[in-house]
Tab-separated table of C-alpha atoms in Angstrom:
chain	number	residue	atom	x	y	z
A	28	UNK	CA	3.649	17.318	16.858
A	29	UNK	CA	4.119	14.162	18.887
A	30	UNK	CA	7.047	12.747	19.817
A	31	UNK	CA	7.797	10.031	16.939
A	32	UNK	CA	8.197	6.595	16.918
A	33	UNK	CA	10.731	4.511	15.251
A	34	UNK	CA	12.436	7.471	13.837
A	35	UNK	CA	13.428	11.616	13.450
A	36	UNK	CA	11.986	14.293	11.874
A	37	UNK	CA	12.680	13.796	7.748
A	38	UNK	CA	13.750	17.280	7.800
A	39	UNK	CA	17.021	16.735	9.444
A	40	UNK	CA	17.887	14.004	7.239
A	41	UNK	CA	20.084	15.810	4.318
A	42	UNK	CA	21.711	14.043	1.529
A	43	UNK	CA	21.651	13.328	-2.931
A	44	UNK	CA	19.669	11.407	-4.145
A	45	UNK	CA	20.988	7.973	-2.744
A	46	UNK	CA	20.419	9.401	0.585
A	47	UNK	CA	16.769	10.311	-0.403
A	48	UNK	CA	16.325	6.996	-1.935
A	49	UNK	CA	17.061	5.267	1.275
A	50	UNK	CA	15.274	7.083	3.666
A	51	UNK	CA	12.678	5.614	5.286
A	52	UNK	CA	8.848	7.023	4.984
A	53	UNK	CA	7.855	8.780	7.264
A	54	UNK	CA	4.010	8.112	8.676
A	55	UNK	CA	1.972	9.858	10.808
A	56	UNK	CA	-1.087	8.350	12.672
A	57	UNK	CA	-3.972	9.744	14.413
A	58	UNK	CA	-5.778	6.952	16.222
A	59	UNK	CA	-9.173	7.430	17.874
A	60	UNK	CA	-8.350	4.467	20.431
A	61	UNK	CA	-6.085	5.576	22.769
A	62	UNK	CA	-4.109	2.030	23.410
A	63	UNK	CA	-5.617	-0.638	21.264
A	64	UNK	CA	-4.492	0.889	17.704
A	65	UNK	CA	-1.531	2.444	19.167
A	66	UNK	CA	-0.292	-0.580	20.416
A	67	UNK	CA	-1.470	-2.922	17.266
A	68	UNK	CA	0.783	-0.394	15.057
A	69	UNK	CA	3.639	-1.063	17.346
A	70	UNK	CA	3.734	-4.678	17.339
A	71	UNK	CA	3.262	-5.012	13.582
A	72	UNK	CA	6.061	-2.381	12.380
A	73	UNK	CA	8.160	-4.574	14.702
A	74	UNK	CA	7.390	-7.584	13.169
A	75	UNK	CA	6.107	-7.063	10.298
A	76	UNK	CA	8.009	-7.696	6.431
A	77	UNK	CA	8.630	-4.587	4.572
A	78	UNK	CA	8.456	-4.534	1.106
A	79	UNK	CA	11.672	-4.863	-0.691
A	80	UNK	CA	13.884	-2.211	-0.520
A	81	UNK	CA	11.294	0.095	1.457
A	82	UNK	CA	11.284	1.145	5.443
A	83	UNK	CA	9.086	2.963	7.589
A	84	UNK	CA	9.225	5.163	10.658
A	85	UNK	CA	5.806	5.671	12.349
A	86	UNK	CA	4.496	8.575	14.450
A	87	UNK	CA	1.542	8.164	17.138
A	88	UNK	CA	0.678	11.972	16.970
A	89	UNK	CA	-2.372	12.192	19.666
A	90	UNK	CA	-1.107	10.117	21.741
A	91	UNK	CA	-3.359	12.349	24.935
A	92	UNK	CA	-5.797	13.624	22.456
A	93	UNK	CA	-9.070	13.789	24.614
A	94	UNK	CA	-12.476	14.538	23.879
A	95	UNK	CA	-13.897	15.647	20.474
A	96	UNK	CA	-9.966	15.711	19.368
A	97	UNK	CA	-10.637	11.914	19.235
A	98	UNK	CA	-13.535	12.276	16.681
A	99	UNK	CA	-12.974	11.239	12.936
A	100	UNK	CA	-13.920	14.974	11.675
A	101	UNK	CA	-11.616	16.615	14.371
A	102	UNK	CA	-8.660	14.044	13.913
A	103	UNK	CA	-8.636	15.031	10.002
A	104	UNK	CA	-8.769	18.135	10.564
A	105	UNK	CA	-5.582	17.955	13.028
A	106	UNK	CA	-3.987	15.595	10.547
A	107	UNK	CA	-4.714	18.099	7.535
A	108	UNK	CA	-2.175	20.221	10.198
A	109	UNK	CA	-0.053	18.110	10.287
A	110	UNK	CA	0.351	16.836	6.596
A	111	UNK	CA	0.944	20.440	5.374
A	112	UNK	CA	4.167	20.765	8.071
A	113	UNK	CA	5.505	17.421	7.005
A	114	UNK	CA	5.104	17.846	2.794
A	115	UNK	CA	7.152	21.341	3.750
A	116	UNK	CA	9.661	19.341	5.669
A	117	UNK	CA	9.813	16.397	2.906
A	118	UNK	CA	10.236	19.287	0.308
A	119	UNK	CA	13.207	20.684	2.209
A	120	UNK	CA	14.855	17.790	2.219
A	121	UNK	CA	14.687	16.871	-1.640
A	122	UNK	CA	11.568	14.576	-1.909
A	123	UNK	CA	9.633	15.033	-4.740
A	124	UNK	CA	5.784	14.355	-4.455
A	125	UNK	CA	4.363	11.867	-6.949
A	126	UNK	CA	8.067	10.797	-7.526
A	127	UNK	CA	9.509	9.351	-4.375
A	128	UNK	CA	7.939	6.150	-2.464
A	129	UNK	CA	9.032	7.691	0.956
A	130	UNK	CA	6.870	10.921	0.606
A	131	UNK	CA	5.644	11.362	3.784
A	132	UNK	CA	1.662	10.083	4.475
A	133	UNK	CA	-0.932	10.800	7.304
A	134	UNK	CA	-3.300	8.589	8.180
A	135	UNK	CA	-6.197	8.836	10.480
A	136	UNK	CA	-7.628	5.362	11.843
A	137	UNK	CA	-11.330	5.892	13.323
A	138	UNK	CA	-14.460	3.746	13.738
A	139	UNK	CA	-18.333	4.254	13.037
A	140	UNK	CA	-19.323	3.333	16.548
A	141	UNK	CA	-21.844	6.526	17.091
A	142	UNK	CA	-19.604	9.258	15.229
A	143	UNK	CA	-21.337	12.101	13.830
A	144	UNK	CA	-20.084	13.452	10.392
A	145	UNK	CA	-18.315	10.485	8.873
A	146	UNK	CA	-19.137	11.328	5.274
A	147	UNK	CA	-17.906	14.942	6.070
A	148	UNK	CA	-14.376	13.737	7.539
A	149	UNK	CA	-13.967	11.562	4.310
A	150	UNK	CA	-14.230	14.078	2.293
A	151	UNK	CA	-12.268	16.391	4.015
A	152	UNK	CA	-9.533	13.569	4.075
A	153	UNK	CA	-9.642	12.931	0.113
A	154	UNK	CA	-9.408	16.838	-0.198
A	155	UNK	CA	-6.910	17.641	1.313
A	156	UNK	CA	-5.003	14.194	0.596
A	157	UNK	CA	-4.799	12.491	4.341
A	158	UNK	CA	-5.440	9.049	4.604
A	159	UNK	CA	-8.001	6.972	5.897
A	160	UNK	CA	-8.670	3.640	7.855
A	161	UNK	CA	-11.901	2.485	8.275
A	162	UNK	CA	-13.761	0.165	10.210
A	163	UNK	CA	-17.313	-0.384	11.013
A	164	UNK	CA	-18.429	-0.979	13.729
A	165	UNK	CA	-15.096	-0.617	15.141
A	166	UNK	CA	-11.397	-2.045	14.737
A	167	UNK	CA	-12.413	-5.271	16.910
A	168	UNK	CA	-13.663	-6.031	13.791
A	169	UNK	CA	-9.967	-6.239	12.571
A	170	UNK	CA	-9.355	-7.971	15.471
A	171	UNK	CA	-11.802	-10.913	15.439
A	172	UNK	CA	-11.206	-11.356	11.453
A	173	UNK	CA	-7.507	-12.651	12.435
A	174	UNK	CA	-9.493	-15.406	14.398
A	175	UNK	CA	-13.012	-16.407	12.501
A	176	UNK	CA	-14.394	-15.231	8.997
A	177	UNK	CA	-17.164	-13.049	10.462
A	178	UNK	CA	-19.432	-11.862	7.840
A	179	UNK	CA	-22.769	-10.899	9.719
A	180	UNK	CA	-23.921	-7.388	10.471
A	181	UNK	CA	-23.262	-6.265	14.452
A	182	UNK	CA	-25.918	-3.756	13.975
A	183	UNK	CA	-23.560	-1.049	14.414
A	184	UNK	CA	-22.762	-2.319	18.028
A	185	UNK	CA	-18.934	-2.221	18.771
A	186	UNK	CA	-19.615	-3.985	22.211
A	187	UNK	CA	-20.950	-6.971	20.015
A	188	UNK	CA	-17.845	-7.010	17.912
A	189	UNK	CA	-15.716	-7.211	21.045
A	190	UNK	CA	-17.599	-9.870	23.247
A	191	UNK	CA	-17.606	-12.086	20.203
A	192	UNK	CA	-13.548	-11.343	20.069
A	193	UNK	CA	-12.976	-12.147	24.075
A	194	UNK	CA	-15.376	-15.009	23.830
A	195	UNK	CA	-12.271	-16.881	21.091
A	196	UNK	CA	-10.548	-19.489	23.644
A	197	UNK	CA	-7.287	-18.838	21.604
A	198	UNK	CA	-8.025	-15.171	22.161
A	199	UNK	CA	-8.149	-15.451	25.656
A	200	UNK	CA	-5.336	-17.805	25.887
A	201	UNK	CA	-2.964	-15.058	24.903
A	202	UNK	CA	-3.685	-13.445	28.078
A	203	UNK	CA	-2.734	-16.047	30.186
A	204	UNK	CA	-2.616	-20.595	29.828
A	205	UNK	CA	-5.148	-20.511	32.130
A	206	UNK	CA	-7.282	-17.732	31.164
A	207	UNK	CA	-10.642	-18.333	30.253
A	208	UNK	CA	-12.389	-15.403	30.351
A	209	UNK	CA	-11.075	-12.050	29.385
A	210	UNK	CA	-12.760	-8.273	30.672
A	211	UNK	CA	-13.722	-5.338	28.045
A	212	UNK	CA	-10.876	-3.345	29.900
A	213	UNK	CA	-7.877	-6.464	29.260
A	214	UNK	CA	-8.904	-6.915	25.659
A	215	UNK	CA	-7.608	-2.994	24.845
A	216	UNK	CA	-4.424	-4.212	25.513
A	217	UNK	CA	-2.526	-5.651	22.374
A	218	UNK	CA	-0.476	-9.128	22.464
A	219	UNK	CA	1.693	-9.768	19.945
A	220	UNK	CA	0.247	-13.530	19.571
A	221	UNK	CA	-3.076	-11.990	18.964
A	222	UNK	CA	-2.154	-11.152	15.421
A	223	UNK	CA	1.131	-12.593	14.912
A	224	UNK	CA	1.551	-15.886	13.460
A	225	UNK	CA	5.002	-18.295	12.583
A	226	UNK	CA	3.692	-18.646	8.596
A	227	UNK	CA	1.662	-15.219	8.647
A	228	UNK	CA	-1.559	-16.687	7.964
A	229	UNK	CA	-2.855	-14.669	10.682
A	230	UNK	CA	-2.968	-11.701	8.919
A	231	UNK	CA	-3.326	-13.600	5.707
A	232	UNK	CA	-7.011	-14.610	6.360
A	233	UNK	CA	-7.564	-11.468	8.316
A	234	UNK	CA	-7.457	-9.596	4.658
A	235	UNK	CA	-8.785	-12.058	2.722
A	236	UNK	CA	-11.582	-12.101	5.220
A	237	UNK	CA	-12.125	-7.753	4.870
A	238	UNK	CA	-11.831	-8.052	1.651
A	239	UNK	CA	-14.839	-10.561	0.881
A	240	UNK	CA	-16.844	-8.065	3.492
A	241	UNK	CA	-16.143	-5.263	1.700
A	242	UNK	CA	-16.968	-6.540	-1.928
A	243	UNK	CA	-20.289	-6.697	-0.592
A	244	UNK	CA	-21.205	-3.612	0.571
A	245	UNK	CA	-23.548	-2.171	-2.040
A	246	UNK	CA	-24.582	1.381	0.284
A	247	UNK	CA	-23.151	4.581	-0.845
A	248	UNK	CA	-23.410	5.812	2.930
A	249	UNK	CA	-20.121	4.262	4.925
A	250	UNK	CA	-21.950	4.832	7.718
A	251	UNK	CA	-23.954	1.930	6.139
A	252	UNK	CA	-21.020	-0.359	5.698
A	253	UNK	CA	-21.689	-3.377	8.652
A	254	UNK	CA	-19.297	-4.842	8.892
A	255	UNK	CA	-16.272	-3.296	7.124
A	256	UNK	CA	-12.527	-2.650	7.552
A	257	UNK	CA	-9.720	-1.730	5.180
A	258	UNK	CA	-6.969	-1.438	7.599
A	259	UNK	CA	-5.399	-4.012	5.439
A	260	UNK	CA	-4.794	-0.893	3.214
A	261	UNK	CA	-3.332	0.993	6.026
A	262	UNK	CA	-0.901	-1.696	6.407
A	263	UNK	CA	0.686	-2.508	3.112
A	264	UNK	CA	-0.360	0.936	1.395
A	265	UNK	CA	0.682	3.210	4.728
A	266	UNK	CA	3.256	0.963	6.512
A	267	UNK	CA	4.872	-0.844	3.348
A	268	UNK	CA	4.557	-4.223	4.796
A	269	UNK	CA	3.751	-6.747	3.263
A	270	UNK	CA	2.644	-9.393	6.036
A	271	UNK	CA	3.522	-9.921	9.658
C-alpha cells in the first residue's frame, strides 16, 4: 500500500466508541493521471470545508503505477485489493460497516479517453463495493467547468477538452501575470487558484455545471456519456467536503 497522505493506518488507532466517533475516514485513491488528480486532491483536502463534525485522511495509493496498472479495469481491480485489507483493518479497530460515517472508502478516478473495458471496470467496482469517479472525455472536463459552462460534445477527444482549458486567459494567468499562453505539459500541474475561489463559487458552478451535463445523458453505454463528470460526488460523498 502507498505511503498515505494526511494521515496513519486506521488500524493503529484504538479507542471506545468516542474515539471511533472521531476518527477521521480514511480514503484511498487510485488515480489514472499521475500529477493532475493527485495534485487537485491535495489542494482541495487542504482547503476545502468538511462537513460538520466529519474529517478525512486521503491516500494516493499508485502513486508510480505505470502501464496497464493505470487502466480503469486494472486500477479496480488493485483497489478491490486494497478495500478488502482496509474493511479488515477498520473491523479491527471497532468500525462497524453500514453504521459508522468514517468506514473506510476506495475510490478509483479514471477517464474514457481510449480505455478499453469501461462497462466491465464499473461493474466490477459496484460488485465488489469500490468507488468510482468518472469523467468523459477526461478530468479537464472538471477542470474547464470551474471556468465556462461547457455543454457540447468533444467527440471523445481529451486534447480538445484541454486546449479549450489553456486557451481561458484567467486559466493561464494562474501560471504567471504575464502568461498568455500555457503548454499541454504546464497545464498537468495543479494551482490552487485554478479551482479555489474567496466565496467558493468556483466549485459552486463547477457542480452545478456537471450536474446539468449529466441530466442529459440519455445512453446506457458510459462510454457514450460526452461530456460527463461526477467528481463532484467524489468530493462531498468520498472526501466529506462540502465546498472549497
Amino acid at each position: 500500500m502507498a505511503r498515505p497522505r494526511g494521515g496513519d493506518s486506521v488500524s493503529r488507532k484504538k479507542g471506545g466508541a468516542k474515539g471511533r466517533e472521531n476518527r477521521p475516514r480514511q480514503v484511498y485513491i487510485f488515480t489514472e493521471g499521475e500529477v493532475t488528480e493527485p495534485e487537485y486532491v491535495d489542494i482541495i483536502v487542504k482547503n476545502g470545508t468538511f462537513k460538520p463534525g466529519r474529517k478525512v485522511e486521503h491516500h494516493i495509493e499508485n502513486p508510480n503505477a505505470v502501464g496497464k496498472h493505470r487502466k480503469p479495469h486494472a486500477m479496480v481491480k488493485d483497489a478491490v485489493r486494497t478495500l478488502r485489507k482496509v474493511e479488515r483493518e477498520a473491523k479491527d479497530a471497532g468500525l462497524k460497516q453500514g453504521k459508522d460515517w468514517n468506514w473506510p472508502e476506495v475510490w478509483v478516478l479514471f477517464d474514457r479517453d481510449d480505455h478499453l473495458n469501461i462497462p466491465e471496470a464499473r461493474r466490477l467496482a459496484d460488485k465488489e463495493g469500490v468507488k468510482i469517479a468518472y469523467s468523459h472525455p477526461c478530468f479537464e472536463l472538471w477542470r474547464l467547468l470551474h471556468y465556462v459552462n461547457y455543454t457540447s460534445s468533444f467527440g471523445g477527444v481529451c486534447g480538445d477538452a484541454n486546449s479549450r482549458l489553456r486557451s481561458r486567459p484567467d486559466f493561464a494567468k494562474t501560471y504567471g501575470r504575464q502568461v498568455r499562453a500555457v503548454s499541454e505539459q504546464q497545464s498537468k500541474h495543479m494551482r490552487e487558484e485554478q479551482v479555489l475561489s474567496t466565496d467558493g463559487q468556483r466549485y459552486t458552478s463547477a457542480k452545478r455545471y456537471a450536474e446539468k451535463i449529466n441530466a442529459g445523458q440519455s445512453a446506457v453505454n458510459p462510454e457514450e456519456w460526452d461530456p460527463y463528470t461526477d467528481i463532484s460526488c467524489f468530493v462531498e460523498h468520498g472526501l466529506l467536503l462540502s465546498g472549497y
